Amino acid sequence: MPSSIVILGTGSCAPTKIVSNHDLAKVVDTSDEWIVTRTGIRERHIAGQHEPTSELAARAASAAIADARLTAADIDLVVLATVTPDMPMPSTACAVQRKLGISERAMCFDLNAACTGFLYALDVARSLMAAGHHRHALVIGAEKLSSFLDWQDRSTCVLFGDGAGAVVLGQASEPGRGILGCYLGAEGVDPSLLCIPGGGCLHPASAHSVEHRQHYVKMKGREIFKMAVRVMAGAAREILEQHGLTADQITWVIPHQANLRIIETLAKDLALPLDRFIINLDRYGNTSSASIPIALDEARRAGRIHPGEISLLVAFGGGLTYGSALIRW
Ligand code: UT7
């Protein structure tokens, strides 16, 4: 009987178009200096008109399948985390299935837990696999946030970017390796902290919703910042405690890439130096559910992750959702 769910391969996709802070300063009243000082972000990738979320997801997934030395025919579960689906229905996961030629016997669905989405998807996929229903799962975080940004609102449009990351999960009979555990939760206290209010059944698309710019991301940045710092540290500490580990046993922390100041505060809280954190937000901005799998894929491909090491993944997002996961390579 297989005893571990392991990551067999990773992949990511960043659209080719790069928009720098200087480019944005020509569009809204902002500056490179403000964005770098407050967030650490220098540039982000922005997808083109013919690059929907499913396209970014399919490219990342295809790279992950190749990295796992498998083919699309081997995949029997697709869990895709996104807040920016191609359309409300059908799921973006089904579009990825179609694009990659994944078997019609595969279970394919989307999951929305905002920026914590990838960790939620990882836990759902590994639980389904542990129940014995699936052999190879594709877990994807993919976003085209640029379609949902108000390019007149400097408080949000400078923060986000587009991209996708994916992992292929498989089973191994090596206890103590792979996904050691996940810890997930949500504080659904105040949707107005971070939301896209329009387009759902509460505020369906109408002339009024368009006029009031309800189809764009709205955020109370300062409040989210304070909650983020608290829940990231809580999620990190909780999972370490659950597994009897201390922070210094973690080789890499791979945090959600929202703001360098949030990551620095987490580093202080865990008493770890910042060089134990995988950080790429300077080049991507916040790609929501794609941020952790992109960072993970970049780190693996750069040879920064080695067998036997333990990585701590930790995220927060709209909802407010939060979560952490431990992986032994
Ligand atoms: O995945 C979850 C996504 N959300 C987050 O991670 C957000 C977490 N929050 C943050 O990262 C930070 O709160 C922000 C980066 C969003 C904002 O940083 P802050 O230090 O909290 O700034 P602030 O919102 O308190 O705004 C400070 C000033 C304001 O001007 P006044 O009122 O002091 O005159 C803003 O109007 O900065 C102004 N401001 C800007 N100035 C130049 C806001 N956005 C900009 C901008 N360029 N892009």
GROMACS .gro file of C-alpha atoms and ligand atoms in nm:
model
  377
    1MET     CA    1   0.000   0.000   0.000
    2PRO     CA    2   0.153   0.337  -0.101
    3SER     CA    3   0.228   0.552   0.198
    4SER     CA    4   0.325   0.897   0.073
    5ILE     CA    5   0.194   1.156  -0.169
    6VAL     CA    6   0.496   1.313  -0.338
    7ILE     CA    7   0.564   1.589  -0.588
    8LEU     CA    8   0.689   1.420  -0.907
    9GLY     CA    9   0.730   1.733  -1.117
   10THR     CA   10   0.679   2.109  -1.123
   11GLY     CA   11   0.620   2.366  -1.395
   12SER     CA   12   0.535   2.731  -1.435
   13CYS     CA   13   0.443   2.986  -1.696
   14ALA     CA   14   0.491   3.361  -1.705
   15PRO     CA   15   0.350   3.562  -1.995
   16THR     CA   16   0.626   3.719  -2.204
   17LYS     CA   17   0.509   4.079  -2.161
   18ILE     CA   18   0.680   4.248  -1.865
   19VAL     CA   19   0.547   4.573  -1.719
   20SER     CA   20   0.787   4.764  -1.492
   21ASN     CA   21   0.701   5.008  -1.215
   22HIS     CA   22   0.829   5.285  -1.444
   23ASP     CA   23   0.577   5.174  -1.710
   24LEU     CA   24   0.298   5.192  -1.451
   25ALA     CA   25   0.405   5.539  -1.339
   26LYS     CA   26   0.304   5.656  -1.689
   27VAL     CA   27  -0.051   5.520  -1.637
   28VAL     CA   28  -0.133   5.604  -1.272
   29ASP     CA   29  -0.001   5.849  -1.012
   30THR     CA   30   0.271   5.629  -0.863
   31SER     CA   31   0.649   5.584  -0.868
   32ASP     CA   32   0.904   5.305  -0.877
   33GLU     CA   33   1.032   5.433  -0.543
   34TRP     CA   34   0.688   5.404  -0.373
   35ILE     CA   35   0.616   5.057  -0.509
   36VAL     CA   36   0.962   4.916  -0.427
   37THR     CA   37   0.970   5.066  -0.077
   38ARG     CA   38   0.618   4.960   0.018
   39THR     CA   39   0.607   4.619  -0.152
   40GLY     CA   40   0.941   4.506  -0.297
   41ILE     CA   41   0.780   4.467  -0.642
   42ARG     CA   42   0.978   4.594  -0.945
   43GLU     CA   43   0.793   4.438  -1.238
   44ARG     CA   44   0.518   4.191  -1.326
   45HIS     CA   45   0.415   3.975  -1.622
   46ILE     CA   46   0.093   4.067  -1.798
   47ALA     CA   47  -0.089   3.820  -2.022
   48GLY     CA   48  -0.205   3.914  -2.370
   49GLN     CA   49  -0.557   3.917  -2.512
   50HIS     CA   50  -0.526   3.557  -2.632
   51GLU     CA   51  -0.372   3.425  -2.311
   52PRO     CA   52  -0.660   3.340  -2.074
   53THR     CA   53  -0.597   3.177  -1.737
   54SER     CA   54  -0.648   2.831  -1.892
   55GLU     CA   55  -0.367   2.895  -2.141
   56LEU     CA   56  -0.119   2.995  -1.866
   57ALA     CA   57  -0.238   2.697  -1.661
   58ALA     CA   58  -0.201   2.453  -1.950
   59ARG     CA   59   0.156   2.570  -2.020
   60ALA     CA   60   0.257   2.534  -1.654
   61ALA     CA   61   0.083   2.196  -1.631
   62SER     CA   62   0.247   2.069  -1.947
   63ALA     CA   63   0.591   2.160  -1.806
   64ALA     CA   64   0.509   1.986  -1.477
   65ILE     CA   65   0.394   1.667  -1.655
   66ALA     CA   66   0.715   1.663  -1.863
   67ASP     CA   67   0.923   1.724  -1.549
   68ALA     CA   68   0.750   1.424  -1.386
   69ARG     CA   69   0.838   1.216  -1.698
   70LEU     CA   70   0.472   1.138  -1.750
   71THR     CA   71   0.221   1.213  -2.027
   72ALA     CA   72  -0.121   1.377  -2.012
   73ALA     CA   73  -0.273   1.027  -2.034
   74ASP     CA   74  -0.132   0.949  -1.687
   75ILE     CA   75  -0.329   1.230  -1.517
   76ASP     CA   76  -0.659   1.132  -1.356
   77LEU     CA   77  -0.728   1.434  -1.134
   78VAL     CA   78  -0.700   1.808  -1.207
   79VAL     CA   79  -0.754   2.059  -0.926
   80LEU     CA   80  -0.709   2.417  -1.042
   81ALA     CA   81  -0.700   2.704  -0.794
   82THR     CA   82  -0.797   3.043  -0.934
   83VAL     CA   83  -0.994   3.360  -0.863
   84THR     CA   84  -0.974   3.458  -1.229
   85PRO     CA   85  -1.135   3.170  -1.420
   86ASP     CA   86  -1.182   3.194  -1.796
   87MET     CA   87  -1.557   3.210  -1.723
   88PRO     CA   88  -1.788   3.121  -1.431
   89MET     CA   89  -1.879   2.793  -1.603
   90PRO     CA   90  -1.743   2.553  -1.720
   91SER     CA   91  -1.438   2.524  -1.501
   92THR     CA   92  -1.094   2.635  -1.614
   93ALA     CA   93  -0.975   2.286  -1.512
   94CYS     CA   94  -1.192   2.141  -1.791
   95ALA     CA   95  -1.031   2.385  -2.038
   96VAL     CA   96  -0.687   2.260  -1.927
   97GLN     CA   97  -0.807   1.901  -1.970
   98ARG     CA   98  -0.916   1.983  -2.327
   99LYS     CA   99  -0.596   2.171  -2.414
  100LEU     CA  100  -0.366   1.896  -2.286
  101GLY     CA  101  -0.575   1.597  -2.398
  102ILE     CA  102  -0.617   1.463  -2.045
  103SER     CA  103  -0.836   1.152  -2.020
  104GLU     CA  104  -1.213   1.192  -2.003
  105ARG     CA  105  -1.206   0.969  -1.697
  106ALA     CA  106  -1.019   1.238  -1.503
  107MET     CA  107  -1.197   1.439  -1.233
  108CYS     CA  108  -1.146   1.810  -1.314
  109PHE     CA  109  -1.261   2.107  -1.108
  110ASP     CA  110  -1.171   2.461  -0.996
  111LEU     CA  111  -1.126   2.572  -0.640
  112ASN     CA  112  -1.136   2.929  -0.505
  113ALA     CA  113  -0.948   3.008  -0.186
  114ALA     CA  114  -0.790   3.328  -0.326
  115CYS     CA  115  -0.414   3.350  -0.268
  116THR     CA  116  -0.420   3.041  -0.044
  117GLY     CA  117  -0.579   2.849  -0.332
  118PHE     CA  118  -0.275   2.644  -0.426
  119LEU     CA  119  -0.235   2.510  -0.071
  120TYR     CA  120  -0.607   2.428  -0.050
  121ALA     CA  121  -0.584   2.251  -0.388
  122LEU     CA  122  -0.275   2.060  -0.276
  123ASP     CA  123  -0.454   1.931   0.033
  124VAL     CA  124  -0.773   1.839  -0.155
  125ALA     CA  125  -0.575   1.653  -0.423
  126ARG     CA  126  -0.358   1.467  -0.175
  127SER     CA  127  -0.664   1.368   0.030
  128LEU     CA  128  -0.839   1.227  -0.279
  129MET     CA  129  -0.522   1.042  -0.370
  130ALA     CA  130  -0.478   0.909  -0.019
  131ALA     CA  131  -0.834   0.773  -0.042
  132GLY     CA  132  -0.704   0.562  -0.330
  133HIS     CA  133  -0.916   0.710  -0.610
  134HIS     CA  134  -0.640   0.866  -0.821
  135ARG     CA  135  -0.285   0.783  -0.928
  136HIS     CA  136  -0.152   1.112  -1.068
  137ALA     CA  137  -0.294   1.454  -0.984
  138LEU     CA  138  -0.226   1.785  -1.147
  139VAL     CA  139  -0.249   2.069  -0.895
  140ILE     CA  140  -0.244   2.412  -1.057
  141GLY     CA  141  -0.252   2.773  -0.936
  142ALA     CA  142  -0.325   3.004  -1.230
  143GLU     CA  143  -0.434   3.366  -1.257
  144LYS     CA  144  -0.493   3.636  -1.513
  145LEU     CA  145  -0.546   3.910  -1.257
  146SER     CA  146  -0.477   4.185  -1.510
  147SER     CA  147  -0.832   4.131  -1.648
  148PHE     CA  148  -0.975   4.214  -1.304
  149LEU     CA  149  -0.756   4.512  -1.211
  150ASP     CA  150  -0.878   4.868  -1.216
  151TRP     CA  151  -0.599   5.037  -1.410
  152GLN     CA  152  -0.719   5.371  -1.266
  153ASP     CA  153  -0.670   5.255  -0.905
  154ARG     CA  154  -0.306   5.292  -0.801
  155SER     CA  155  -0.368   5.124  -0.467
  156THR     CA  156  -0.430   4.787  -0.635
  157CYS     CA  157  -0.311   4.780  -0.997
  158VAL     CA  158   0.058   4.809  -0.902
  159LEU     CA  159   0.045   4.500  -0.680
  160PHE     CA  160  -0.067   4.212  -0.898
  161GLY     CA  161   0.055   4.012  -1.198
  162ASP     CA  162  -0.035   3.715  -1.418
  163GLY     CA  163   0.111   3.364  -1.422
  164ALA     CA  164   0.063   2.998  -1.342
  165GLY     CA  165   0.241   2.723  -1.154
  166ALA     CA  166   0.168   2.351  -1.134
  167VAL     CA  167   0.280   2.033  -0.965
  168VAL     CA  168   0.216   1.667  -1.046
  169LEU     CA  169   0.145   1.449  -0.744
  170GLY     CA  170   0.212   1.078  -0.737
  171GLN     CA  171   0.240   0.803  -0.479
  172ALA     CA  172   0.555   0.657  -0.328
  173SER     CA  173   0.611   0.385  -0.075
  174GLU     CA  174   0.859   0.591   0.123
  175PRO     CA  175   0.712   0.696   0.454
  176GLY     CA  176   0.824   1.037   0.577
  177ARG     CA  177   0.872   1.180   0.229
  178GLY     CA  178   0.644   1.403   0.021
  179ILE     CA  179   0.361   1.615   0.160
  180LEU     CA  180   0.395   1.570   0.534
  181GLY     CA  181   0.085   1.771   0.614
  182CYS     CA  182  -0.130   2.074   0.544
  183TYR     CA  183  -0.293   2.317   0.784
  184LEU     CA  184  -0.574   2.529   0.638
  185GLY     CA  185  -0.836   2.768   0.767
  186ALA     CA  186  -1.041   3.078   0.699
  187GLU     CA  187  -1.167   3.388   0.876
  188GLY     CA  188  -1.463   3.484   0.659
  189VAL     CA  189  -1.534   3.793   0.864
  190ASP     CA  190  -1.542   4.079   0.616
  191PRO     CA  191  -1.562   4.022   0.240
  192SER     CA  192  -1.501   4.391   0.170
  193LEU     CA  193  -1.138   4.361   0.285
  194LEU     CA  194  -1.039   4.202  -0.048
  195CYS     CA  195  -1.294   4.121  -0.314
  196ILE     CA  196  -1.422   4.148  -0.669
  197PRO     CA  197  -1.778   4.253  -0.583
  198GLY     CA  198  -1.941   4.238  -0.927
  199GLY     CA  199  -2.023   3.956  -1.165
  200GLY     CA  200  -2.167   3.710  -0.911
  201CYS     CA  201  -2.535   3.671  -0.825
  202LEU     CA  202  -2.510   3.938  -0.553
  203HIS     CA  203  -2.419   4.207  -0.807
  204PRO     CA  204  -2.477   4.057  -1.154
  205ALA     CA  205  -2.327   4.233  -1.452
  206SER     CA  206  -2.531   4.542  -1.536
  207ALA     CA  207  -2.479   4.896  -1.659
  208HIS     CA  208  -2.474   4.994  -1.288
  209SER     CA  209  -2.206   4.736  -1.196
  210VAL     CA  210  -1.986   4.847  -1.484
  211GLU     CA  211  -2.035   5.216  -1.407
  212HIS     CA  212  -1.936   5.154  -1.042
  213ARG     CA  213  -1.631   4.949  -1.145
  214GLN     CA  214  -1.757   4.651  -0.944
  215HIS     CA  215  -1.582   4.396  -1.167
  216TYR     CA  216  -1.240   4.496  -1.040
  217VAL     CA  217  -1.033   4.399  -0.735
  218LYS     CA  218  -1.112   4.616  -0.430
  219MET     CA  219  -0.885   4.603  -0.129
  220LYS     CA  220  -0.834   4.761   0.212
  221GLY     CA  221  -0.459   4.722   0.203
  222ARG     CA  222  -0.365   4.828   0.554
  223GLU     CA  223  -0.620   4.597   0.722
  224ILE     CA  224  -0.518   4.303   0.501
  225PHE     CA  225  -0.154   4.368   0.584
  226LYS     CA  226  -0.214   4.342   0.959
  227MET     CA  227  -0.420   4.023   0.924
  228ALA     CA  228  -0.169   3.873   0.682
  229VAL     CA  229   0.118   3.915   0.924
  230ARG     CA  230  -0.083   3.751   1.203
  231VAL     CA  231  -0.225   3.454   1.010
  232MET     CA  232   0.096   3.375   0.818
  233ALA     CA  233   0.293   3.347   1.143
  234GLY     CA  234   0.010   3.148   1.305
  235ALA     CA  235  -0.017   2.902   1.013
  236ALA     CA  236   0.361   2.853   1.002
  237ARG     CA  237   0.394   2.796   1.375
  238GLU     CA  238   0.090   2.565   1.391
  239ILE     CA  239   0.211   2.322   1.125
  240LEU     CA  240   0.564   2.311   1.267
  241GLU     CA  241   0.419   2.229   1.607
  242GLN     CA  242   0.186   1.962   1.463
  243HIS     CA  243   0.489   1.784   1.313
  244GLY     CA  244   0.724   1.834   1.606
  245LEU     CA  245   0.958   2.053   1.402
  246THR     CA  246   1.131   2.381   1.474
  247ALA     CA  247   1.181   2.658   1.220
  248ASP     CA  248   1.556   2.598   1.199
  249GLN     CA  249   1.485   2.248   1.058
  250ILE     CA  250   1.325   2.411   0.753
  251THR     CA  251   1.565   2.463   0.464
  252TRP     CA  252   1.332   2.679   0.255
  253VAL     CA  253   1.023   2.876   0.338
  254ILE     CA  254   0.819   2.936   0.024
  255PRO     CA  255   0.570   3.208   0.118
  256HIS     CA  256   0.288   3.366  -0.078
  257GLN     CA  257   0.450   3.653  -0.267
  258ALA     CA  258   0.236   3.956  -0.179
  259ASN     CA  259   0.465   4.203  -0.009
  260LEU     CA  260   0.831   4.183   0.096
  261ARG     CA  261   0.749   4.355   0.426
  262ILE     CA  262   0.502   4.076   0.511
  263ILE     CA  263   0.770   3.814   0.435
  264GLU     CA  264   1.029   4.004   0.642
  265THR     CA  265   0.791   4.012   0.938
  266LEU     CA  266   0.733   3.636   0.904
  267ALA     CA  267   1.110   3.580   0.895
  268LYS     CA  268   1.149   3.776   1.219
  269ASP     CA  269   0.865   3.585   1.380
  270LEU     CA  270   1.023   3.249   1.290
  271ALA     CA  271   1.371   3.380   1.381
  272LEU     CA  272   1.496   3.273   1.037
  273PRO     CA  273   1.722   3.482   0.811
  274LEU     CA  274   1.558   3.615   0.496
  275ASP     CA  275   1.796   3.411   0.282
  276ARG     CA  276   1.604   3.098   0.387
  277PHE     CA  277   1.298   3.234   0.201
  278ILE     CA  278   1.232   3.185  -0.169
  279ILE     CA  279   1.139   3.534  -0.290
  280ASN     CA  280   1.055   3.630  -0.648
  281LEU     CA  281   0.787   3.895  -0.600
  282ASP     CA  282   1.024   4.161  -0.732
  283ARG     CA  283   0.980   4.003  -1.079
  284TYR     CA  284   0.618   3.880  -1.059
  285GLY     CA  285   0.420   4.095  -0.817
  286ASN     CA  286   0.137   3.912  -0.646
  287THR     CA  287   0.004   3.633  -0.871
  288SER     CA  288  -0.243   3.509  -0.607
  289SER     CA  289  -0.284   3.129  -0.622
  290ALA     CA  290   0.002   3.102  -0.873
  291SER     CA  291   0.262   3.266  -0.652
  292ILE     CA  292   0.374   2.965  -0.444
  293PRO     CA  293   0.390   2.710  -0.729
  294ILE     CA  294   0.582   2.956  -0.950
  295ALA     CA  295   0.834   3.020  -0.670
  296LEU     CA  296   0.857   2.647  -0.601
  297ASP     CA  297   0.920   2.564  -0.966
  298GLU     CA  298   1.183   2.836  -1.003
  299ALA     CA  299   1.363   2.718  -0.691
  300ARG     CA  300   1.362   2.353  -0.803
  301ARG     CA  301   1.481   2.433  -1.154
  302ALA     CA  302   1.759   2.653  -1.012
  303GLY     CA  303   1.878   2.350  -0.811
  304ARG     CA  304   1.806   2.517  -0.479
  305ILE     CA  305   1.599   2.226  -0.339
  306HIS     CA  306   1.770   1.899  -0.247
  307PRO     CA  307   1.652   1.551  -0.141
  308GLY     CA  308   1.585   1.517   0.229
  309GLU     CA  309   1.526   1.889   0.285
  310ILE     CA  310   1.200   2.017   0.431
  311SER     CA  311   1.017   2.312   0.274
  312LEU     CA  312   0.748   2.513   0.449
  313LEU     CA  313   0.482   2.666   0.225
  314VAL     CA  314   0.267   2.938   0.381
  315ALA     CA  315  -0.003   3.167   0.244
  316PHE     CA  316  -0.290   3.402   0.316
  317GLY     CA  317  -0.552   3.549   0.085
  318GLY     CA  318  -0.895   3.697   0.031
  319GLY     CA  319  -1.164   3.544   0.243
  320LEU     CA  320  -0.957   3.575   0.458
  321THR     CA  321  -0.805   3.233   0.398
  322TYR     CA  322  -0.474   3.104   0.529
  323GLY     CA  323  -0.271   2.787   0.518
  324SER     CA  324   0.061   2.610   0.538
  325ALA     CA  325   0.211   2.285   0.415
  326LEU     CA  326   0.528   2.087   0.486
  327ILE     CA  327   0.709   1.893   0.213
  328ARG     CA  328   1.006   1.664   0.259
  329TRP     CA  329   1.189   1.620  -0.074
  330UT7     O1  330  -0.264   3.841  -0.155
  330UT7     C1  331  -0.325   3.934  -0.069
  330UT7     C2  332  -0.325   4.066  -0.138
  330UT7     N1  333  -0.317   4.182  -0.058
  330UT7     C3  334  -0.208   4.223   0.009
  330UT7     O2  335  -0.111   4.156   0.026
  330UT7     C4  336  -0.214   4.362   0.061
  330UT7     C5  337  -0.146   4.382   0.192
  330UT7     N2  338  -0.122   4.523   0.210
  330UT7     C6  339  -0.013   4.583   0.159
  330UT7     O3  340   0.069   4.519   0.097
  330UT7     C7  341   0.004   4.730   0.184
  330UT7     O4  342  -0.095   4.775   0.273
  330UT7     C8  343  -0.002   4.815   0.053
  330UT7     C9  344   0.123   4.791  -0.028
  330UT7    C10  345  -0.125   4.780  -0.027
  330UT7    C11  346  -0.007   4.964   0.087
  330UT7     O5  347   0.105   4.998   0.169
  330UT7     P1  348   0.081   5.087   0.300
  330UT7     O6  349   0.215   5.114   0.356
  330UT7     O7  350  -0.017   5.011   0.386
  330UT7     O8  351   0.022   5.219   0.239
  330UT7     P2  352  -0.121   5.286   0.268
  330UT7     O9  353  -0.231   5.206   0.208
  330UT7    O10  354  -0.128   5.318   0.414
  330UT7    O11  355  -0.107   5.419   0.187
  330UT7    C12  356  -0.006   5.515   0.218
  330UT7    C13  357  -0.016   5.630   0.118
  330UT7    C14  358  -0.157   5.683   0.099
  330UT7    O12  359  -0.149   5.822   0.084
  330UT7     P3  360  -0.182   5.919   0.210
  330UT7    O13  361  -0.324   5.886   0.248
  330UT7    O14  362  -0.083   5.881   0.317
  330UT7    O15  363  -0.162   6.055   0.152
  330UT7    C15  364  -0.199   5.623  -0.033
  330UT7    O16  365  -0.293   5.701  -0.102
  330UT7    O17  366   0.028   5.584  -0.010
  330UT7    C16  367  -0.069   5.620  -0.109
  330UT7     N3  368  -0.064   5.520  -0.215
  330UT7    C17  369   0.022   5.529  -0.319
  330UT7     N4  370   0.115   5.621  -0.352
  330UT7    C18  371   0.186   5.599  -0.463
  330UT7    C19  372  -0.137   5.407  -0.228
  330UT7     N5  373  -0.099   5.341  -0.340
  330UT7    C20  374  -0.002   5.416  -0.397
  330UT7    C21  375   0.076   5.398  -0.512
  330UT7     N6  376   0.168   5.493  -0.541
  330UT7     N7  377   0.064   5.292  -0.595
   0.00000   0.00000   0.00000
